[in-house]
Amino acid sequence: MGKELLKPDYIFESSWEVCNKVGGIYTVLSTRAKTLQDSMKDRIIFIGPDFWKESDDTSEKKECPYFKEDKALFADWQWNAKENGLIVRVGRWTIPGEPIAILVDFHPFFEKKNEIYTWLWENFQVDSLHAYGDYDEASMFSYAAGLVVESFYKFVIHDAGTKVVYHANEWMCGLGALYINKVLPQIGTIFTTHATSIGRSIAGNQKPLYDYLFAYHGDQMAEELNMQSKHSIEKQTAWYVDCFTTVSDITANECKELLDKPVDVVLPNGFDNSFVPKAATFTKKRKAARQRLLQVANALLGENLDDDTLIISTSGRYEFRNKGIDVFVEAMNRLLRDKELKKKVLAFIEVPGWVGEPRKDLQERLASGKSYTEPLEVPQVTHWLHNMNYDNVLSMMKYYDMHNRKEDNVKVIFLPCYLDSKDGIMDMTYYDVVLGNDLCIYPSYYEPWGYTPLEAVAFKVPCITTDLAGFGLWANKVFGRYGEIEDGVKVIHRTDYNYSEVADAIKDTVAKFSGMTKKQVDECRKHADELSKKALWSEFIKYYYEAYDIALRKAEERMKAKQ
């Protein structure tokens, strides 16, 4: 590229997951922040929703665990914003790089909801008539985020020569991007969809997404699946912003077909490995994780599984089909009868379910420090669930008669809670647990990018994923062919209809891995680590600068046209 890229002086980035850990977008933003903060030095400002208010039944204020307020930051503006009816808290997001974050209370805007939606329809033809569920909440936050940027721009920046970008993530932030587009045309707007709401919905509703993608009409499907409003805001934002982006080639295709709009640039999700422990600490932490996983399993199963056990897991959001949790259980069931298996396998399903409480009987066993020879009742789960009889994982295991019997060489345990070190059983964080695995498995059917496999390889854990995950496709691109387990990432070809072949491929790969020598496994781990280095933010941030450039040039053209 010959031309010099235009670089922003300020970046505002809004997301429902700023200082609010819900899913993968939190990881995208929080790991990328340091790279931007290093080059932008407090001119990258994140905007998130402020939920952390007093609840009605208690005068106690719940503090946001990921945010540190600082009343001195932009103190004059904070005062000005409050004078103008914006309730904001300014501070630092407590992640590497500690970027500035503004949390805004969006609740006061609910009373203006109809006015806002009318404005949105008149200016951008967004249909909010069919809104339900989280649409209103997200829209009011998004509107508030737009007002925050407008107020900050006018009070702090107010210089037409300053290059400013507003970056909105997901349909939840679309309204704010459209608002900025209208009231501050000098700001370049970027919209990133991390998954189209309609694509995720088609996949989640058991419909074949990929073979028929060319034939689906987004608007029609939105009507059929009762998604009109979310689809409408997403589609209109994609059309009206200066730069429309997504996270992988596979989702770019989905955008083109379902939103009728090709993306301007693909922004793959990188990783910041500064929190991956080094050398001796790594070895110590890996040992501790394995010890804890085996302790929990042995107490639950009444077994004496030792360190030679092959520990594997799957994790992520509880989307039973989309994340391939169903295929994982299927593969473990087939592995039970596999003659090629050379080791005992302990398989964990780490997805947050509808948790009631940690099991007291299991807690007592763990506290006693004794060994047991009899399993606890229901030896498939570590926490009691509110919906034991209707839970997908437990129902499928029951259907296949998978009861973790003494003679079974494969034991499957459902760990249905957020691993935040306070769950009452594991009491370790996800990152501290993941490095205890020998192998991680993420056989996703719908996965725009796929942080879980990227995190696994960053912790030197080889993994299995599919070519329906953005990360799997990217890995194949790096290898120049389909990844094999020896490469550190095995990429399985997955389609709408080859569920059974995928389950067999997982079973065969685990069996093969169980027979590898220590030297072969070490090689595998080394390759996983090497691949993860190619997905660091330092490698991927260039795509963002491309997006900033596109948005700023469009804004410049718009301003010239006005003159």
PDB file of C-alpha atoms in Angstrom, residues 9-15 18 29 33 36-37 40-48 73-74 77 89-93 99-103 148-149 152-153 156-157 164-167:
ATOM      1  CA  ASP A   9      -6.197  11.120  17.516  1.00  0.00           C
ATOM      2  CA  TYR A  10      -9.025   9.700  19.619  1.00  0.00           C
ATOM      3  CA  ILE A  11     -10.851   6.368  19.539  1.00  0.00           C
ATOM      4  CA  PHE A  12     -14.114   5.837  21.373  1.00  0.00           C
ATOM      5  CA  GLU A  13     -15.154   2.215  21.516  1.00  0.00           C
ATOM      6  CA  SER A  14     -18.463   1.054  22.933  1.00  0.00           C
ATOM      7  CA  SER A  15     -19.637  -2.418  23.843  1.00  0.00           C
ATOM      8  CA  VAL A  18     -16.861  -3.088  28.539  1.00  0.00           C
ATOM      9  CA  LEU A  29     -11.661  -5.838  23.829  1.00  0.00           C
ATOM     10  CA  ALA A  33      -6.792  -2.661  24.859  1.00  0.00           C
ATOM     11  CA  LEU A  36      -3.978   0.384  21.560  1.00  0.00           C
ATOM     12  CA  GLN A  37      -3.256   1.989  24.935  1.00  0.00           C
ATOM     13  CA  MET A  40      -2.676   5.943  21.958  1.00  0.00           C
ATOM     14  CA  LYS A  41      -1.849   6.730  25.624  1.00  0.00           C
ATOM     15  CA  ASP A  42      -5.274   7.468  27.148  1.00  0.00           C
ATOM     16  CA  ARG A  43      -6.803   8.590  23.871  1.00  0.00           C
ATOM     17  CA  ILE A  44      -8.546   5.248  23.512  1.00  0.00           C
ATOM     18  CA  ILE A  45     -11.696   5.512  25.618  1.00  0.00           C
ATOM     19  CA  PHE A  46     -14.047   2.581  26.229  1.00  0.00           C
ATOM     20  CA  ILE A  47     -17.738   3.122  26.981  1.00  0.00           C
ATOM     21  CA  GLY A  48     -19.778   0.495  28.806  1.00  0.00           C
ATOM     22  CA  LEU A  73     -10.105  12.105  35.282  1.00  0.00           C
ATOM     23  CA  PHE A  74     -11.680  14.756  33.016  1.00  0.00           C
ATOM     24  CA  TRP A  77     -16.230  17.254  31.774  1.00  0.00           C
ATOM     25  CA  ARG A  89     -18.553   7.302  36.074  1.00  0.00           C
ATOM     26  CA  VAL A  90     -15.059   7.697  34.698  1.00  0.00           C
ATOM     27  CA  GLY A  91     -12.126   5.510  35.658  1.00  0.00           C
ATOM     28  CA  ARG A  92      -9.860   2.701  34.551  1.00  0.00           C
ATOM     29  CA  TRP A  93     -10.752  -0.734  33.232  1.00  0.00           C
ATOM     30  CA  PRO A  99      -7.343   2.079  29.599  1.00  0.00           C
ATOM     31  CA  ILE A 100      -9.859   4.797  30.439  1.00  0.00           C
ATOM     32  CA  ALA A 101     -13.440   3.560  30.691  1.00  0.00           C
ATOM     33  CA  ILE A 102     -16.645   5.555  31.002  1.00  0.00           C
ATOM     34  CA  LEU A 103     -19.634   3.712  32.455  1.00  0.00           C
ATOM     35  CA  VAL A 148     -21.434  10.501  26.009  1.00  0.00           C
ATOM     36  CA  VAL A 149     -19.281  10.813  22.888  1.00  0.00           C
ATOM     37  CA  PHE A 152     -17.096  14.648  25.424  1.00  0.00           C
ATOM     38  CA  TYR A 153     -16.347  15.764  21.876  1.00  0.00           C
ATOM     39  CA  VAL A 156     -13.010  18.255  25.643  1.00  0.00           C
ATOM     40  CA  ILE A 157     -12.014  17.972  21.961  1.00  0.00           C
ATOM     41  CA  VAL A 164     -11.887  10.916  15.915  1.00  0.00           C
ATOM     42  CA  VAL A 165     -13.239   7.402  15.431  1.00  0.00           C
ATOM     43  CA  TYR A 166     -16.291   5.843  17.066  1.00  0.00           C
ATOM     44  CA  HIS A 167     -16.198   2.038  17.075  1.00  0.00           C
TER      45      HIS A 167
END
